[in-house]
Short mmCIF file of C-alpha atoms in Angstrom, two decimals:
data_model
loop_
_atom_site.label_atom_id
_atom_site.label_comp_id
_atom_site.label_asym_id
_atom_site.label_seq_id
_atom_site.Cartn_x
_atom_site.Cartn_y
_atom_site.Cartn_z
CA MET O 72 14.93 82.70 62.03
CA PHE O 73 18.44 83.53 63.26
CA SER O 74 19.89 82.89 59.80
CA GLU O 75 17.80 85.75 58.44
CA TRP O 76 20.04 88.10 60.43
CA LEU O 77 23.21 86.78 58.81
CA GLU O 78 24.29 87.85 55.34
CA ARG O 79 27.60 87.68 53.52
CA PRO O 80 29.04 91.02 52.37
CA ARG O 81 27.95 91.84 48.84
CA MET O 82 29.17 94.37 46.35
CA ARG O 83 27.06 97.52 46.27
CA ALA O 84 28.99 99.61 43.80
CA SER O 85 28.04 102.64 41.75
CA GLY O 86 26.66 100.55 38.95
CA ASP O 87 23.85 99.21 41.11
CA VAL O 88 20.39 100.04 39.85
CA GLU O 89 19.28 100.03 43.48
CA GLU O 90 18.74 103.52 44.84
CA ARG O 91 20.26 103.69 48.31
CA SER O 92 19.73 105.97 51.26
CA ALA O 93 21.53 106.14 54.57
CA THR O 94 20.30 103.60 57.10
CA TRP O 95 19.19 104.46 60.62
CA LEU O 96 22.39 102.84 61.90
CA GLU O 97 24.49 105.06 59.65
CA LEU O 98 22.66 108.15 60.90
CA PHE O 99 23.30 107.08 64.49
CA TYR O 100 26.95 106.41 63.65
CA ASP O 101 27.33 109.91 62.20
CA LEU O 102 25.69 111.45 65.25
CA VAL O 103 28.11 109.71 67.62
CA PHE O 104 31.04 110.86 65.50
CA VAL O 105 29.87 114.44 65.72
CA VAL O 106 30.06 114.14 69.52
CA THR O 107 33.80 113.73 69.00
CA VAL O 108 33.76 116.76 66.69
CA ALA O 109 32.01 118.70 69.47
CA GLU O 110 34.84 117.80 71.83
CA LEU O 111 37.35 119.05 69.26
CA VAL O 112 35.36 122.27 69.01
CA GLY O 113 35.59 122.58 72.79
CA LEU O 114 39.36 122.16 72.53
CA LEU O 115 39.55 124.98 70.00
CA GLY O 116 37.20 127.15 72.03
CA ALA O 117 39.41 126.84 75.10
CA GLY O 118 42.07 128.98 73.41
CA ARG O 119 42.85 130.49 70.02
CA SER O 120 46.61 130.19 70.29
CA PRO O 121 48.54 128.67 67.37
CA ALA O 122 49.20 125.59 69.53
CA ASN O 123 45.47 125.06 70.13
CA VAL O 124 44.65 125.55 66.46
CA PHE O 125 47.35 123.04 65.52
CA ALA O 126 46.03 120.49 68.05
CA TYR O 127 42.48 121.00 66.76
CA VAL O 128 43.44 120.38 63.12
CA ALA O 129 45.91 117.57 63.88
CA LEU O 130 43.41 115.62 65.99
CA PHE O 131 40.61 116.24 63.50
CA ILE O 132 42.58 114.25 60.91
CA PRO O 133 42.31 110.79 62.56
CA VAL O 134 38.73 111.51 63.68
CA TRP O 135 37.61 112.40 60.15
CA TRP O 136 39.66 109.59 58.60
CA GLY O 137 38.05 107.11 60.96
CA TRP O 138 34.63 108.23 59.76
CA ILE O 139 35.75 108.08 56.12
CA GLY O 140 36.95 104.48 56.50
CA SER O 141 33.68 103.16 57.85
CA THR O 142 31.62 105.23 55.40
CA PHE O 143 33.47 103.96 52.32
CA TYR O 144 33.21 100.37 53.46
CA ALA O 145 29.47 100.77 54.04
CA THR O 146 28.82 102.37 50.66
CA ARG O 147 30.50 99.42 48.90
CA PHE O 148 29.71 96.36 51.07
CA ASP O 149 27.17 97.23 53.78
CA THR O 150 24.71 94.39 54.54
CA ASP O 151 23.16 95.76 57.76
CA ASP O 152 23.02 92.24 59.18
CA LEU O 153 23.71 91.12 62.75
CA VAL O 154 27.49 90.85 62.32
CA HIS O 155 27.70 94.29 60.71
CA ARG O 156 25.64 95.84 63.49
CA LEU O 157 27.74 94.25 66.23
CA MET O 158 30.96 95.38 64.60
CA THR O 159 29.51 98.87 64.23
CA ALA O 160 28.70 98.81 67.95
CA ILE O 161 32.39 98.13 68.66
CA GLU O 162 33.30 101.02 66.37
CA LEU O 163 30.88 103.28 68.24
CA PHE O 164 32.58 102.33 71.50
CA ALA O 165 35.93 103.31 69.96
CA VAL O 166 34.48 106.62 68.72
CA VAL O 167 33.19 107.43 72.21
CA ALA O 168 36.68 106.63 73.54
CA LEU O 169 38.15 109.06 71.01
CA ALA O 170 35.81 111.77 72.29
CA VAL O 171 36.69 111.05 75.93
CA ASN O 172 40.42 111.29 75.24
CA VAL O 173 40.48 114.26 72.82
CA HIS O 174 41.29 117.03 75.30
CA GLY O 175 44.45 115.35 76.55
CA ALA O 176 45.35 113.56 73.33
CA PHE O 177 48.75 115.29 73.18
CA GLY O 178 49.24 114.84 76.90
CA GLU O 179 47.99 112.56 79.64
CA THR O 180 45.33 110.72 77.58
CA SER O 181 47.42 110.12 74.46
CA ARG O 182 47.53 106.36 75.12
CA GLY O 183 43.75 106.18 75.34
CA PHE O 184 43.34 108.19 72.15
CA ALA O 185 45.80 105.93 70.31
CA LEU O 186 44.10 102.73 71.52
CA ALA O 187 40.68 104.08 70.50
CA TYR O 188 41.86 104.92 66.99
CA ALA O 189 43.68 101.58 66.65
CA ALA O 190 40.50 99.74 67.66
CA LEU O 191 38.42 101.74 65.17
CA ARG O 192 40.79 100.91 62.32
CA GLY O 193 41.17 97.32 63.49
CA VAL O 194 37.44 96.69 63.13
CA LEU O 195 37.59 98.16 59.63
CA VAL O 196 40.39 95.75 58.73
CA VAL O 197 38.29 92.80 59.91
CA LYS O 198 35.41 94.04 57.76
CA TYR O 199 37.61 94.24 54.67
CA LEU O 200 39.02 90.77 55.30
CA GLY O 201 35.45 89.45 55.43
CA ALA O 202 34.58 91.21 52.18
CA SER O 203 37.73 89.83 50.58
CA ARG O 204 36.66 86.27 51.33
CA ALA O 205 33.04 86.81 50.28
CA ILE O 206 33.62 88.79 47.06
CA PRO O 207 36.54 87.47 44.96
CA GLU O 208 36.21 90.18 42.30
CA ALA O 209 36.70 92.84 45.00
CA ARG O 210 39.81 91.16 46.42
CA PRO O 211 42.45 93.43 44.80
CA LEU O 212 40.92 96.46 46.51
CA THR O 213 39.86 94.86 49.80
CA THR O 214 43.23 93.13 50.31
CA ARG O 215 45.04 96.38 49.62
CA TYR O 216 42.87 98.24 52.11
CA ALA O 217 43.19 95.52 54.76
CA ARG O 218 46.99 95.65 54.54
CA GLY O 219 47.33 99.43 54.47
CA PHE O 220 44.77 100.13 57.18
CA GLY O 221 46.11 97.21 59.21
CA LEU O 222 49.57 98.77 59.19
CA ASP O 223 47.99 102.06 60.24
CA ALA O 224 46.22 100.39 63.17
CA GLY O 225 49.39 98.51 64.14
CA LEU O 226 51.49 101.68 64.24
CA TRP O 227 48.94 103.45 66.43
CA PHE O 228 48.76 100.45 68.77
CA ALA O 229 52.57 100.25 68.93
CA SER O 230 52.72 103.95 69.80
CA VAL O 231 51.19 103.14 73.19
CA PHE O 232 54.52 101.59 74.19
CA VAL O 233 56.63 104.51 72.90
CA PRO O 234 57.09 107.75 74.87
CA PRO O 235 56.21 111.16 73.43
CA PRO O 236 57.17 112.81 71.14
CA TYR O 237 58.07 109.61 69.26
CA ARG O 238 54.55 108.36 69.92
CA PHE O 239 53.16 111.16 67.79
CA GLY O 240 55.67 110.38 65.06
CA LEU O 241 54.17 106.88 64.82
CA TRP O 242 50.71 108.45 64.60
CA ALA O 243 51.83 110.59 61.67
CA LEU O 244 53.48 107.62 59.96
CA GLY O 245 50.34 105.51 60.38
CA LEU O 246 48.15 108.24 58.91
CA LEU O 247 50.58 108.71 56.03
CA VAL O 248 50.36 105.00 55.19
CA SER O 249 46.59 105.05 55.58
CA PHE O 250 46.10 108.07 53.33
CA ALA O 251 48.48 106.67 50.72
CA THR O 252 46.58 103.36 50.55
CA PRO O 253 43.54 104.68 48.63
CA ILE O 254 45.39 107.54 46.93
CA THR O 255 47.72 105.12 45.14
CA ALA O 256 44.98 102.58 44.34
CA GLY O 257 44.70 103.96 40.80
CA SER O 258 42.21 102.18 38.54
CA LEU O 259 40.87 100.06 41.40
CA HIS O 260 38.61 102.99 42.27
CA GLY O 261 37.07 102.79 38.81
CA ASP O 262 36.75 99.00 38.99
CA LEU O 263 34.84 99.20 42.25
CA PRO O 264 33.49 102.73 42.68
CA PRO O 265 31.40 103.75 45.69
CA HIS O 266 27.67 104.20 45.28
CA ALA O 267 26.91 107.40 43.35
CA SER O 268 23.83 108.39 45.38
CA HIS O 269 24.59 106.86 48.77
CA LEU O 270 28.05 108.37 49.32
CA PRO O 271 27.15 112.02 48.56
CA GLU O 272 24.19 111.62 50.91
CA ARG O 273 26.48 110.38 53.70
CA PHE O 274 28.87 113.27 53.13
CA GLY O 275 25.98 115.70 53.07
CA LEU O 276 24.50 114.34 56.28
CA PHE O 277 27.82 114.53 58.09
CA THR O 278 28.42 118.05 56.76
CA ILE O 279 25.03 119.30 57.87
CA ILE O 280 25.51 117.85 61.35
CA VAL O 281 28.89 119.58 61.61
CA LEU O 282 27.24 122.77 60.33
CA GLY O 283 24.97 122.44 63.33
CA GLU O 284 28.02 123.20 65.50
CA SER O 285 27.82 126.74 64.12
CA VAL O 286 24.26 126.97 65.39
CA VAL O 287 25.38 125.66 68.79
CA GLY O 288 28.07 128.35 68.90
CA LEU O 289 25.55 130.97 67.86
CA VAL O 290 23.06 130.00 70.58
CA HIS O 291 25.76 129.82 73.25
CA GLY O 292 27.20 133.20 72.30
CA ALA O 293 23.79 134.87 72.14
CA SER O 294 22.81 133.51 75.54
CA GLU O 295 25.94 135.07 77.09
CA GLN O 296 25.19 138.53 75.69
CA ALA O 297 22.75 141.04 77.19
CA PHE O 298 20.06 142.08 74.71
CA SER O 299 20.70 145.20 72.68
CA LEU O 300 19.99 146.18 69.10
CA PRO O 301 23.64 145.84 67.98
CA ALA O 302 23.92 142.44 69.67
CA PHE O 303 20.66 141.32 68.06
CA LEU O 304 21.85 142.41 64.63
CA VAL O 305 25.19 140.60 65.08
CA GLY O 306 23.24 137.43 65.89
CA ALA O 307 20.99 137.92 62.86
CA PHE O 308 24.04 138.44 60.63
CA CYS O 309 25.58 135.21 61.94
CA VAL O 310 22.39 133.26 61.19
CA ALA O 311 22.51 134.58 57.63
CA VAL O 312 26.18 133.58 57.29
CA VAL O 313 25.45 130.00 58.41
CA PHE O 314 22.41 129.75 56.15
CA SER O 315 24.44 131.02 53.19
CA LEU O 316 27.08 128.34 53.77
CA TRP O 317 24.35 125.70 53.80
CA TRP O 318 22.91 127.08 50.57
CA VAL O 319 26.07 127.23 48.48
CA TYR O 320 27.18 123.72 49.47
CA PHE O 321 23.94 121.75 49.35
CA ASP O 322 22.49 123.49 46.32
CA ASN O 323 25.36 122.03 44.28
CA LEU O 324 25.73 118.59 45.88
CA ASP O 325 25.45 115.63 43.51
CA GLY O 326 27.21 112.39 42.65
CA ALA O 327 29.04 113.54 39.52
CA ALA O 328 32.47 113.03 41.06
CA ILE O 329 31.55 109.52 42.16
CA ARG O 330 30.16 108.51 38.78
CA ALA O 331 33.33 109.82 37.15
CA ALA O 332 35.40 107.31 39.12
CA VAL O 333 34.17 104.72 36.61
CA ALA O 334 35.68 106.66 33.71
CA ALA O 335 39.36 106.19 32.90
CA GLY O 336 41.62 108.95 34.02
CA ARG O 337 39.18 110.73 36.34
CA THR O 338 40.35 109.17 39.59
CA ALA O 339 42.31 112.29 40.55
CA ASP O 340 39.16 114.44 40.25
CA TYR O 341 37.25 112.01 42.43
CA GLN O 342 40.02 112.07 45.05
CA ARG O 343 39.99 115.89 45.11
CA TRP O 344 36.24 115.83 45.70
CA LEU O 345 36.74 113.48 48.62
CA TYR O 346 39.68 115.19 50.34
CA ALA O 347 38.26 118.70 49.89
CA HIS O 348 35.63 117.71 52.44
CA PHE O 349 38.24 117.55 55.19
CA PRO O 350 39.01 121.31 55.24
CA LEU O 351 35.29 121.89 54.73
CA VAL O 352 34.22 120.16 57.95
CA VAL O 353 37.26 121.45 59.88
CA GLY O 354 36.35 124.99 58.82
CA LEU O 355 32.63 124.61 59.48
CA ALA O 356 33.22 123.41 63.03
CA ALA O 357 35.67 126.28 63.62
CA VAL O 358 33.12 128.79 62.27
CA GLY O 359 30.91 127.85 65.22
CA VAL O 360 33.68 128.72 67.68
CA GLY O 361 34.35 131.98 65.85
CA ILE O 362 30.67 132.94 65.93
CA ASP O 363 30.50 132.12 69.64
CA HIS O 364 33.39 134.47 70.43
CA LEU O 365 32.05 137.13 68.09
CA LEU O 366 28.71 137.17 69.92
CA VAL O 367 30.26 137.16 73.38
CA ALA O 368 32.43 140.18 72.54
CA GLU O 369 31.10 143.67 73.19
CA PRO O 370 29.45 144.59 69.84
CA THR O 371 30.57 148.24 69.92
CA LEU O 372 34.23 147.66 70.90
CA GLN O 373 37.11 146.52 68.72
CA LEU O 374 37.03 142.77 68.11
CA PRO O 375 40.18 141.03 69.45
CA ALA O 376 42.56 140.01 66.68
CA ALA O 377 42.54 136.32 67.68
CA ASP O 378 38.75 136.17 67.40
CA ARG O 379 38.74 138.00 64.08
CA TRP O 380 41.35 135.68 62.60
CA LEU O 381 39.60 132.57 63.90
CA LEU O 382 36.23 133.40 62.33
CA CYS O 383 37.60 134.86 59.12
CA GLY O 384 40.20 132.12 58.74
CA ALA O 385 37.57 129.43 59.18
CA LEU O 386 35.34 131.08 56.57
CA VAL O 387 38.26 131.33 54.14
CA VAL O 388 38.87 127.59 54.54
CA VAL O 389 35.17 126.73 54.10
CA LEU O 390 34.63 128.86 50.99
CA SER O 391 37.87 127.65 49.40
CA ALA O 392 36.95 124.00 50.06
CA ILE O 393 33.50 124.48 48.55
CA GLY O 394 35.15 126.12 45.56
CA VAL O 395 37.35 123.06 45.02
CA ILE O 396 34.31 120.78 45.38
CA HIS O 397 32.35 122.81 42.81
CA ARG O 398 35.22 122.85 40.34
CA THR O 399 35.84 119.12 40.73
CA THR O 400 32.16 118.25 40.32
CA ASP O 401 31.96 120.25 37.10
CA ALA O 402 35.14 118.65 35.74
CA CYS O 403 33.96 115.15 36.59
CA ALA O 404 30.59 115.70 34.93
CA ASN O 405 32.31 117.00 31.78
CA ARG O 406 30.40 120.26 32.16
CA PRO O 407 31.94 123.54 31.10
CA ALA O 408 33.68 125.07 34.12
CA ARG O 409 30.96 127.14 35.71
CA THR O 410 31.61 130.27 37.70
CA GLN O 411 30.50 129.01 41.14
CA SER O 412 34.02 127.94 42.07
CA LEU O 413 35.36 131.37 41.09
CA HIS O 414 32.68 132.98 43.24
CA ARG O 415 33.76 130.84 46.21
CA PHE O 416 37.44 131.67 45.74
CA GLY O 417 36.61 135.34 45.33
CA GLY O 418 34.51 135.27 48.50
CA ALA O 419 37.37 133.58 50.36
CA GLY O 420 39.71 136.33 49.18
CA ALA O 421 37.32 139.04 50.38
CA VAL O 422 37.06 137.41 53.81
CA LEU O 423 40.85 137.19 53.98
CA VAL O 424 41.01 140.96 53.40
CA VAL O 425 38.71 141.43 56.41
CA ALA O 426 41.05 139.27 58.49
CA VAL O 427 44.13 141.24 57.44
CA LEU O 428 42.76 144.78 57.44
CA GLY O 429 39.89 144.51 59.90
CA GLY O 430 41.85 145.39 63.05
CA PRO O 431 39.83 148.54 63.86
CA LEU O 432 36.47 146.84 63.22
CA THR O 433 33.92 146.06 65.93
CA PRO O 434 32.07 142.72 66.10
CA PHE O 435 29.08 144.48 64.57
CA ALA O 436 31.16 145.72 61.63
CA VAL O 437 32.91 142.37 61.12
CA ALA O 438 29.60 140.50 61.13
CA GLY O 439 28.10 143.07 58.76
CA VAL O 440 30.90 142.73 56.21
CA LEU O 441 30.93 138.93 56.43
CA VAL O 442 27.18 138.64 55.93
CA VAL O 443 27.41 140.80 52.79
CA ILE O 444 30.15 138.54 51.39
CA CYS O 445 28.30 135.30 52.20
CA VAL O 446 24.85 136.43 51.04
CA ALA O 447 26.49 137.68 47.83
CA GLN O 448 27.61 134.06 47.22
CA VAL O 449 23.97 132.97 47.23
CA ALA O 450 22.91 135.86 45.01
CA LEU O 451 25.65 135.06 42.49
CA ASP O 452 24.57 131.41 42.35
CA LEU O 453 20.96 132.43 41.78
CA ARG O 454 22.02 134.72 38.96
CA GLU O 455 24.13 131.98 37.39
CA ARG O 456 21.27 129.50 37.64
CA GLY O 457 18.94 132.01 36.00
CA ARG O 458 21.38 132.50 33.13
CA THR O 459 21.68 128.74 32.65
CA ALA O 460 17.89 128.39 32.56
CA ASP O 461 17.59 131.21 30.01
CA LEU O 462 20.20 129.56 27.78
CA SER O 463 18.35 126.21 28.01
CA VAL O 464 15.08 127.84 27.00
CA GLY O 465 16.77 129.79 24.23
CA GLY O 466 18.46 126.63 22.93
#
């Protein structure tokens, strides 16, 4: 009976005929990670100074990279047996520790944050060592990952014994090694690609949970504002902005970039698809903070510059990241470059104009202009899809 709960890691690559969906454990794992994202959002919401924005982005990197590590292991080797669940439980403990230590990560709790990240990466190294023993054909990739991520974990652990600011230098060096490990793996990505349906689903689930932070910011901001018609309309505009972001990302989400990892010479496209999701989730979480401050502000008075730049800057990052994802997906699928990516970049440019020239604008005016830009993104996609359908029928 007990042996039924034990299973050796097995290769679950993109070539599998098995259709995979995220497990309940993976959904729980993502939810716990987003608690850490919520703490980062709280850090950004506490102040919009350049120092706070830098801390928010800098700390988001190891948090997101920790999620990426576990997700990529699971999409290739997940067995969901007893050992995997227990190791995931240890990872969850480390993720909770990251969340607890986020607010003082560059101060009094930096040791705790470093130990939490080192533990998270250490468990991942143990997983890859197990996969290396169980799956000989995967050994070139798993051994490479175990060494690179092990060095990353070691540098973060060693940083506990080094005073700031040198401690943070070791963090940066560890992340540099960790990022370089898969980036320089070359053809190994094609030899052992992640699952083409499972991985986009995981990315989509994480993205939609982070998008929920925008809803949290919207609800919080609306609850702090006395009811009036301008305030109501600002809230309605913000709902439309969030819904538009959901539409343009998820209406174009597929596994083309993953499948292209099998083809020679397309590894760079696959890597761009992956790394473009970092600015996407960073921007989406920041949009929630921007919406919160937009709704709290008096709708008929000039919006403070810091709040305008936060919301507009976050939207510029989100639309640009989605544009890169669209362009990469089209290139990987060998489709003619469609115009969605140009629409996203154009929308990002329009939002940037609002950030630069929108000093005299009220929250109502800023929200009104932004909702026009974002809803236009949806309308342009619908028009493009209609043209494609007409061409298919005509052909």
